[in-house]
């Protein structure tokens, strides 16, 4: 079907929530995508930090297809080994507590909010300006952006936003009535803004002082994206609860809310649930992703390739280069137009998070050669 026909079909049958780019992708392999006309693209967005191990990774494909051929779904009334082993693996890699699986990032945040509110009934939730935690009501209430929130008022009550870079304001906002502080250690959707270590530390101290839960949203910055398994490990500020999604499934929908041991029993039978969450096919895919990214050599490569990419962007004279590992952003006038030209003229997939910011999130398995090639393409459009 021609793209124009597909677009007409979309207009007729799909709610208009997405401003899609005029490209139909039909195939992917590693850091490469192909459109319906056979053009090859370099993917420096990875489905927004989802294709962590690239597209169609052979181990992921066989894990998912073998599990699909054996058993796709029974639901959470029964045991399936891939799911429970995945919880074990995530726990051992993070907070050494227990896991609740979800189908998305927003749902992982919902779980964290429910856990925190059950633990401290009626408690408030403190979030940072610029943070993004999802589109469901709880997650949207934790996302202090007027344009996203206003049409959907009234939101869930009890959420307070403080500036991203003010440890004092954050400390002042936390009290005995605070259930949780929720922070993305590197804000992704608002344009790749690392939260300063002193802010993370202030949040930890305030939560300890007042008995509130510190929740880190690692949905975009986790899963080895920054050169460590979790972004908070750079600052060595450990949360009480964390959320993961996106890259965990390598393309299939899964999220997880992970609580440390002290908070692992807050949610009890009947408190929360989900029909599909943590199903065996998706869990099998997630194991294949972890097999690749939970690897010291890969973490070094992410760090090195991230440095090459960041230095290359700076050498091109681009302003505001920031981020960590393979989670980078830079400033350029007319970013949406630059992103469009990169896609259509240079066949490099990137994303503009705002009028002046381009975001880069390539697969973590991207080669050094592809990083250099992306820089050459960016040089022709943005520098
Ligand atoms: C940091 C962060 N939290 C939460 C979400 C929401 O995840 P989902 O779109 O899977 O609901 C996102 C999605 O972009 C995100 O980047």
Tab-separated table of C-alpha atoms and ligand atoms in Angstrom:
chain	number	residue	atom	x	y	z
A	1	UNK	CA	0.000	0.000	0.000
A	2	UNK	CA	1.335	3.448	-0.919
A	3	UNK	CA	2.224	5.768	1.965
A	4	UNK	CA	-0.430	8.282	0.890
A	5	UNK	CA	-3.089	5.540	1.087
A	6	UNK	CA	-1.828	4.494	4.505
A	7	UNK	CA	-2.013	8.113	5.655
A	8	UNK	CA	-5.595	8.424	4.373
A	9	UNK	CA	-6.524	5.200	6.197
A	10	UNK	CA	-4.935	6.528	9.368
A	11	UNK	CA	-6.885	9.788	9.132
A	12	UNK	CA	-10.107	7.814	8.830
A	13	UNK	CA	-9.564	5.153	11.469
A	14	UNK	CA	-6.857	6.175	13.959
A	15	UNK	CA	-7.326	8.874	16.598
A	16	UNK	CA	-5.112	11.791	15.726
A	17	UNK	CA	-2.815	11.740	18.748
A	18	UNK	CA	0.458	11.244	16.843
A	19	UNK	CA	2.254	13.611	14.486
A	20	UNK	CA	3.930	10.840	12.512
A	21	UNK	CA	6.825	11.346	10.124
A	22	UNK	CA	5.962	10.485	6.519
A	23	UNK	CA	7.910	7.210	6.428
A	24	UNK	CA	6.653	3.640	6.636
A	25	UNK	CA	9.229	1.289	8.103
A	26	UNK	CA	8.942	-2.348	7.179
A	27	UNK	CA	12.134	-4.004	8.426
A	28	UNK	CA	14.990	-3.554	10.875
A	29	UNK	CA	18.332	-5.180	11.584
A	30	UNK	CA	20.806	-3.991	14.181
A	31	UNK	CA	20.987	-0.182	14.003
A	32	UNK	CA	19.412	-0.124	10.518
A	33	UNK	CA	15.841	0.294	9.315
A	34	UNK	CA	14.343	-0.039	5.841
A	35	UNK	CA	11.309	1.791	4.522
A	36	UNK	CA	8.665	0.423	2.182
A	37	UNK	CA	10.617	1.709	-0.841
A	38	UNK	CA	13.733	-0.171	0.236
A	39	UNK	CA	15.700	2.862	1.478
A	40	UNK	CA	18.129	2.110	4.312
A	41	UNK	CA	18.242	4.308	7.441
A	42	UNK	CA	20.546	4.543	10.423
A	43	UNK	CA	18.431	4.414	13.576
A	44	UNK	CA	19.662	6.829	16.271
A	45	UNK	CA	16.405	6.803	18.197
A	46	UNK	CA	15.760	3.070	18.712
A	47	UNK	CA	12.002	3.580	19.049
A	48	UNK	CA	12.760	6.050	21.890
A	49	UNK	CA	15.246	3.921	23.831
A	50	UNK	CA	13.434	0.630	23.204
A	51	UNK	CA	15.515	-1.267	20.613
A	52	UNK	CA	18.346	-1.481	23.140
A	53	UNK	CA	20.011	-4.405	21.384
A	54	UNK	CA	19.070	-3.234	17.902
A	55	UNK	CA	16.361	-4.578	15.639
A	56	UNK	CA	15.793	-8.289	15.041
A	57	UNK	CA	18.668	-9.405	17.269
A	58	UNK	CA	18.923	-13.147	16.489
A	59	UNK	CA	18.942	-14.245	20.166
A	60	UNK	CA	15.903	-12.068	20.918
A	61	UNK	CA	14.048	-13.332	17.844
A	62	UNK	CA	14.610	-16.982	18.738
A	63	UNK	CA	13.794	-16.474	22.444
A	64	UNK	CA	10.512	-14.744	21.590
A	65	UNK	CA	9.488	-17.092	18.788
A	66	UNK	CA	10.369	-20.251	20.714
A	67	UNK	CA	8.349	-19.070	23.699
A	68	UNK	CA	5.440	-17.971	21.455
A	69	UNK	CA	5.367	-21.439	19.909
A	70	UNK	CA	5.319	-23.066	23.362
A	71	UNK	CA	3.014	-20.848	25.473
A	72	UNK	CA	2.029	-17.220	24.915
A	73	UNK	CA	-0.342	-16.480	27.777
A	74	UNK	CA	-2.017	-17.937	30.827
A	75	UNK	CA	-2.223	-14.811	32.970
A	76	UNK	CA	-1.056	-14.134	36.468
A	77	UNK	CA	-3.295	-16.689	38.181
A	78	UNK	CA	-0.613	-19.277	37.396
A	79	UNK	CA	3.143	-19.633	37.393
A	80	UNK	CA	5.347	-19.174	34.348
A	81	UNK	CA	9.083	-19.480	34.794
A	82	UNK	CA	10.354	-16.768	32.403
A	83	UNK	CA	8.434	-14.108	34.336
A	84	UNK	CA	9.539	-15.141	37.808
A	85	UNK	CA	13.137	-15.621	36.730
A	86	UNK	CA	13.032	-12.163	35.132
A	87	UNK	CA	11.906	-10.683	38.458
A	88	UNK	CA	14.828	-12.460	40.143
A	89	UNK	CA	17.246	-11.091	37.585
A	90	UNK	CA	15.972	-7.518	37.781
A	91	UNK	CA	15.989	-7.604	41.563
A	92	UNK	CA	19.566	-8.888	41.726
A	93	UNK	CA	20.635	-6.199	39.251
A	94	UNK	CA	19.027	-3.384	41.217
A	95	UNK	CA	17.452	-3.078	44.670
A	96	UNK	CA	17.460	-6.700	45.866
A	97	UNK	CA	13.732	-6.570	46.569
A	98	UNK	CA	10.597	-7.545	44.670
A	99	UNK	CA	9.143	-6.655	41.295
A	100	UNK	CA	5.663	-5.895	39.915
A	101	UNK	CA	5.441	-6.261	36.123
A	102	UNK	CA	3.386	-3.925	33.936
A	103	UNK	CA	2.746	-3.413	30.216
A	104	UNK	CA	4.240	0.073	29.923
A	105	UNK	CA	6.268	2.767	31.603
A	106	UNK	CA	3.240	4.750	32.729
A	107	UNK	CA	1.829	1.679	34.449
A	108	UNK	CA	5.116	1.105	36.263
A	109	UNK	CA	4.791	4.674	37.587
A	110	UNK	CA	1.169	3.999	38.600
A	111	UNK	CA	2.396	1.039	40.610
A	112	UNK	CA	5.058	3.162	42.317
A	113	UNK	CA	2.473	5.835	43.193
A	114	UNK	CA	-0.006	3.266	44.537
A	115	UNK	CA	2.723	1.614	46.599
A	116	UNK	CA	3.843	4.959	48.029
A	117	UNK	CA	0.293	6.117	48.778
A	118	UNK	CA	-0.670	2.841	50.421
A	119	UNK	CA	2.391	3.060	52.612
A	120	UNK	CA	1.677	6.658	53.604
A	121	UNK	CA	-2.071	7.134	53.211
A	122	UNK	CA	-3.065	10.422	51.606
A	123	UNK	CA	0.565	11.443	51.221
A	124	UNK	CA	1.749	13.987	48.662
A	125	UNK	CA	4.085	13.321	45.761
A	126	UNK	CA	6.938	15.693	44.890
A	127	UNK	CA	8.212	15.775	41.299
A	128	UNK	CA	10.682	17.877	39.317
A	129	UNK	CA	9.781	20.454	36.694
A	130	UNK	CA	10.615	19.088	33.254
A	131	UNK	CA	9.969	15.519	34.358
A	132	UNK	CA	7.920	13.150	32.231
A	133	UNK	CA	6.411	10.014	33.727
A	134	UNK	CA	3.636	9.018	31.325
A	135	UNK	CA	0.082	9.723	30.170
A	136	UNK	CA	-2.189	7.752	32.497
A	137	UNK	CA	-3.838	9.814	35.246
A	138	UNK	CA	-1.348	9.160	38.035
A	139	UNK	CA	1.672	9.396	35.744
A	140	UNK	CA	0.253	12.507	34.041
A	141	UNK	CA	-0.323	14.104	37.443
A	142	UNK	CA	3.396	13.501	38.085
A	143	UNK	CA	4.266	15.217	34.770
A	144	UNK	CA	4.107	18.955	35.470
A	145	UNK	CA	3.614	20.225	31.928
A	146	UNK	CA	0.707	22.574	31.377
A	147	UNK	CA	0.036	21.547	27.770
A	148	UNK	CA	-0.140	17.860	28.628
A	149	UNK	CA	-2.132	18.245	31.860
A	150	UNK	CA	-4.579	21.120	31.289
A	151	UNK	CA	-7.049	19.421	28.907
A	152	UNK	CA	-7.487	16.543	31.336
A	153	UNK	CA	-8.128	18.315	34.625
A	154	UNK	CA	-8.959	17.529	37.330
A	155	UNK	CA	-5.850	15.453	37.858
A	156	UNK	CA	-4.967	13.194	40.776
A	157	UNK	CA	-4.573	15.510	43.785
A	158	UNK	CA	-1.482	15.886	45.935
A	159	UNK	CA	1.310	16.424	43.377
A	160	UNK	CA	3.811	19.281	43.812
A	161	UNK	CA	6.490	20.276	41.291
A	162	UNK	CA	9.790	21.934	42.261
A	163	UNK	CA	12.568	23.288	40.010
A	164	UNK	CA	14.899	20.673	38.577
A	165	UNK	CA	18.086	22.304	39.818
A	166	UNK	CA	17.229	23.562	43.299
A	167	UNK	CA	18.157	21.113	46.084
A	168	UNK	CA	16.868	23.536	48.739
A	169	UNK	CA	13.422	23.849	47.141
A	170	UNK	CA	13.239	20.086	46.855
A	171	UNK	CA	14.189	19.579	50.505
A	172	UNK	CA	11.611	22.180	51.587
A	173	UNK	CA	8.838	20.467	49.613
A	174	UNK	CA	9.277	17.140	51.428
A	175	UNK	CA	7.585	16.655	54.807
A	176	UNK	CA	6.047	14.045	57.089
A	177	UNK	CA	3.054	14.179	54.714
A	178	UNK	CA	5.061	13.220	51.625
A	179	UNK	CA	4.493	9.740	50.256
A	180	UNK	CA	7.142	9.899	47.528
A	181	UNK	CA	9.597	11.954	45.532
A	182	UNK	CA	9.702	10.838	41.886
A	183	UNK	CA	12.689	11.780	39.717
A	184	UNK	CA	14.077	10.796	36.314
A	185	UNK	CA	17.856	10.871	36.956
A	186	UNK	CA	18.242	12.070	33.362
A	187	UNK	CA	15.105	13.716	32.042
A	188	UNK	CA	14.465	12.376	28.569
A	189	UNK	CA	11.278	13.761	27.064
A	190	UNK	CA	12.017	17.325	28.111
A	191	UNK	CA	15.285	17.248	26.152
A	192	UNK	CA	18.013	15.176	27.884
A	193	UNK	CA	18.602	17.033	31.131
A	194	UNK	CA	20.777	15.204	33.661
A	195	UNK	CA	19.592	15.989	37.199
A	196	UNK	CA	22.549	17.230	39.268
A	197	UNK	CA	24.003	14.807	41.801
A	198	UNK	CA	23.391	17.315	44.579
A	199	UNK	CA	19.667	17.316	43.734
A	200	UNK	CA	19.554	13.504	43.800
A	201	UNK	CA	21.402	13.557	47.128
A	202	UNK	CA	19.077	16.222	48.539
A	203	UNK	CA	16.119	14.065	47.531
A	204	UNK	CA	17.640	11.025	49.248
A	205	UNK	CA	18.314	12.991	52.444
A	206	UNK	CA	14.849	14.582	52.507
A	207	UNK	CA	13.173	11.210	51.985
A	208	UNK	CA	15.278	9.641	54.746
A	209	UNK	CA	14.530	12.515	57.113
A	210	UNK	CA	10.765	12.350	56.593
A	211	UNK	CA	10.231	8.677	55.846
A	212	UNK	CA	9.122	9.279	52.252
A	213	UNK	CA	9.947	6.946	49.371
A	214	UNK	CA	12.519	7.988	46.798
A	215	UNK	CA	11.404	6.718	43.385
A	216	UNK	CA	13.738	6.885	40.395
A	217	UNK	CA	12.130	6.632	36.978
A	218	UNK	CA	14.691	4.717	34.895
A	219	UNK	CA	12.241	4.064	32.081
A	220	UNK	CA	14.275	5.990	29.499
A	221	UNK	CA	17.696	6.326	31.143
A	222	UNK	CA	17.956	2.781	32.557
A	223	UNK	CA	18.823	-0.599	31.001
A	224	UNK	CA	22.494	0.303	30.364
A	225	UNK	CA	21.592	3.374	28.273
A	226	UNK	CA	24.077	5.613	30.110
A	227	UNK	CA	26.959	3.123	30.370
A	228	UNK	CA	25.807	1.763	33.737
A	229	UNK	CA	22.826	-0.508	34.154
A	230	UNK	CA	20.941	2.286	35.978
A	231	UNK	CA	21.584	6.007	35.680
A	232	UNK	CA	21.427	6.436	39.462
A	233	UNK	CA	24.555	4.303	39.803
A	234	UNK	CA	26.644	7.198	38.420
A	235	UNK	CA	25.656	9.291	41.438
A	236	UNK	CA	25.556	6.344	43.843
A	237	UNK	CA	22.257	7.598	45.203
A	238	UNK	CA	20.082	4.530	45.608
A	239	UNK	CA	16.294	4.858	45.419
A	240	UNK	CA	13.724	2.914	47.464
A	241	UNK	CA	11.694	2.097	44.375
A	242	UNK	CA	12.507	2.299	40.686
A	243	UNK	CA	10.620	1.974	37.436
A	244	UNK	CA	11.880	0.367	34.235
A	245	UNK	CA	10.221	-0.189	30.838
A	246	UNK	CA	11.119	0.733	27.220
A	247	UNK	CA	14.428	-1.094	26.568
A	248	UNK	CA	13.607	-3.962	28.920
A	249	UNK	CA	11.426	-5.727	26.343
A	250	UNK	CA	13.577	-4.890	23.335
A	251	UNK	CA	10.421	-4.039	21.378
A	252	UNK	CA	7.697	-5.897	23.250
A	253	UNK	CA	5.677	-4.014	25.877
A	254	UNK	CA	6.828	-4.523	29.436
A	255	UNK	CA	7.461	-2.358	32.449
A	256	UNK	CA	8.498	-3.096	35.997
A	257	UNK	CA	8.194	-1.388	39.343
A	258	UNK	CA	11.007	-2.639	41.563
A	259	UNK	CA	10.897	-2.031	45.314
A	260	UNK	CA	13.750	-2.469	47.746
A	261	UNK	CA	13.324	-5.174	50.418
A	262	UNK	CA	11.849	-2.802	53.017
A	263	UNK	CA	9.017	-1.862	50.677
A	264	UNK	CA	8.459	-5.126	48.870
A	265	UNK	CA	5.484	-6.165	51.030
A	266	UNK	CA	3.468	-2.963	50.846
A	267	UNK	CA	1.283	-4.196	47.985
A	268	UNK	CA	-0.639	-7.275	49.072
A	269	UNK	CA	-2.981	-9.702	47.257
A	270	UNK	CA	-5.781	-7.793	45.548
A	271	UNK	CA	-4.044	-4.409	45.729
A	272	UNK	CA	-2.870	-4.347	42.130
A	273	UNK	CA	-2.832	-6.495	39.012
A	274	UNK	CA	-2.667	-6.717	35.237
A	275	UNK	CA	-3.882	-9.345	32.753
A	276	UNK	CA	-0.932	-9.390	30.380
A	277	UNK	CA	1.920	-8.076	32.502
A	278	UNK	CA	5.103	-10.118	32.599
A	279	UNK	CA	3.732	-12.752	30.218
A	280	UNK	CA	6.136	-15.495	29.165
A	281	UNK	CA	6.802	-14.271	25.605
A	282	UNK	CA	7.723	-10.767	26.683
A	283	UNK	CA	9.711	-12.085	29.622
A	284	UNK	CA	11.647	-14.363	27.251
A	285	UNK	CA	12.440	-11.306	25.111
A	286	UNK	CA	13.544	-9.356	28.192
A	287	UNK	CA	15.912	-12.164	29.209
A	288	UNK	CA	17.493	-11.960	25.750
A	289	UNK	CA	17.917	-8.190	26.158
A	290	UNK	CA	19.513	-8.608	29.590
A	291	UNK	CA	21.839	-11.317	28.236
A	292	UNK	CA	23.293	-8.643	25.948
A	293	UNK	CA	23.230	-5.481	28.060
A	294	UNK	CA	24.197	-6.942	31.434
A	295	UNK	CA	27.763	-7.234	30.276
A	296	UNK	CA	30.782	-5.227	31.433
A	297	UNK	CA	32.217	-5.067	27.895
A	298	UNK	CA	28.995	-3.673	26.448
A	299	UNK	CA	28.813	-1.044	29.202
A	300	UNK	CA	32.331	0.110	28.286
A	301	UNK	CA	31.359	0.258	24.614
A	302	UNK	CA	28.288	2.357	25.446
A	303	UNK	CA	30.509	4.759	27.398
A	304	UNK	CA	33.162	4.928	24.662
A	305	UNK	CA	30.715	5.270	21.781
A	306	UNK	CA	28.802	7.873	23.779
A	307	UNK	CA	32.012	9.872	24.274
A	308	UNK	CA	32.871	9.608	20.563
A	309	UNK	CA	29.377	10.810	19.673
A	310	UNK	CA	29.383	13.673	22.188
A	311	UNK	CA	32.898	14.814	21.222
A	312	UNK	CA	31.991	14.590	17.545
A	313	UNK	CA	28.927	16.772	18.104
A	314	UNK	CA	31.054	19.329	19.970
A	315	UNK	CA	33.654	19.294	17.193
A	316	UNK	CA	30.879	20.109	14.747
A	317	UNK	CA	30.347	23.273	16.814
A	318	UNK	CA	26.930	22.200	18.045
A	319	UNK	CA	25.750	23.881	21.244
A	320	UNK	CA	24.441	22.385	24.460
A	321	UNK	CA	25.751	18.845	23.926
A	322	UNK	CA	24.708	16.951	27.040
A	323	UNK	CA	23.732	13.590	28.465
A	324	UNK	CA	25.538	10.392	29.332
A	325	UNK	CA	26.502	7.267	27.422
A	326	UNK	CA	24.211	6.860	24.439
A	327	UNK	CA	21.553	9.237	25.772
A	328	UNK	CA	22.547	12.574	24.268
A	329	UNK	CA	20.984	15.863	23.242
A	330	UNK	CA	22.138	19.048	21.548
A	331	UNK	CA	20.730	22.438	20.628
A	332	UNK	CA	20.036	23.663	17.122
A	333	UNK	CA	17.648	26.276	15.748
A	334	UNK	CA	14.646	24.757	14.020
A	335	UNK	CA	15.226	21.306	15.541
A	336	UNK	CA	11.993	19.759	14.143
A	337	UNK	CA	13.041	20.814	10.635
A	338	UNK	CA	16.591	19.513	11.190
A	339	UNK	CA	15.165	16.174	12.388
A	340	UNK	CA	12.909	16.028	9.317
A	341	UNK	CA	15.850	16.708	6.974
A	342	UNK	CA	18.014	14.148	8.744
A	343	UNK	CA	15.248	11.600	8.230
A	344	UNK	CA	14.279	12.407	4.669
A	345	UNK	CA	17.557	13.604	3.146
A	346	UNK	CA	20.209	11.842	5.229
A	347	UNK	CA	18.198	8.792	6.315
A	348	UNK	CA	19.226	9.204	9.932
A	349	UNK	CA	16.458	8.664	12.482
A	350	UNK	CA	16.625	11.143	15.396
A	351	UNK	CA	13.993	13.072	17.317
A	352	UNK	CA	13.358	16.731	18.155
A	353	UNK	CA	12.097	16.997	21.739
A	354	UNK	CA	11.311	20.692	21.312
A	355	UNK	CA	11.905	23.670	19.029
A	356	UNK	CA	15.672	23.694	19.643
A	357	UNK	CA	16.640	20.226	20.903
A	358	UNK	CA	17.642	17.059	19.055
A	359	UNK	CA	17.761	13.813	21.024
A	360	UNK	CA	19.948	10.814	20.154
A	361	UNK	CA	19.241	7.341	21.569
A	362	UNK	CA	20.865	4.761	19.265
A	363	UNK	CA	20.780	1.035	20.001
A	364	UNK	CA	23.426	0.200	22.619
A	365	UNK	CA	24.966	-2.259	20.179
A	366	UNK	CA	25.667	0.470	17.602
A	367	UNK	CA	29.153	0.243	16.043
A	368	UNK	CA	31.835	2.941	16.187
A	369	UNK	CA	31.606	3.130	12.404
A	370	UNK	CA	27.889	3.887	12.587
A	371	UNK	CA	28.521	6.577	15.216
A	372	UNK	CA	31.006	8.242	12.826
A	373	UNK	CA	28.560	7.887	9.928
A	374	UNK	CA	25.777	9.506	11.989
A	375	UNK	CA	28.122	12.415	12.766
A	376	UNK	CA	28.821	12.900	9.054
A	377	UNK	CA	25.075	13.005	8.352
A	378	UNK	CA	24.444	15.429	11.228
A	379	UNK	CA	27.287	17.630	9.945
A	380	UNK	CA	25.502	18.021	6.606
A	381	UNK	CA	22.173	19.056	8.177
A	382	UNK	CA	22.751	20.625	11.559
A	383	UNK	CA	26.262	22.060	11.806
B	1	LIG	C1	11.054	8.640	31.868
B	1	LIG	C2	9.761	8.111	31.339
B	1	LIG	N1	8.821	7.684	32.191
B	1	LIG	C3	7.660	7.181	31.758
B	1	LIG	C4	7.371	7.089	30.419
B	1	LIG	C5	6.073	6.491	29.957
B	1	LIG	O1	6.286	5.246	29.365
B	1	LIG	P1	5.186	4.602	28.406
B	1	LIG	O2	5.102	5.441	27.173
B	1	LIG	O3	5.700	3.210	28.139
B	1	LIG	O4	3.903	4.586	29.170
B	1	LIG	C6	8.326	7.521	29.481
B	1	LIG	C7	8.035	7.476	28.038
B	1	LIG	O5	8.592	8.191	27.246
B	1	LIG	C8	9.552	8.052	29.956
B	1	LIG	O6	10.499	8.480	29.115
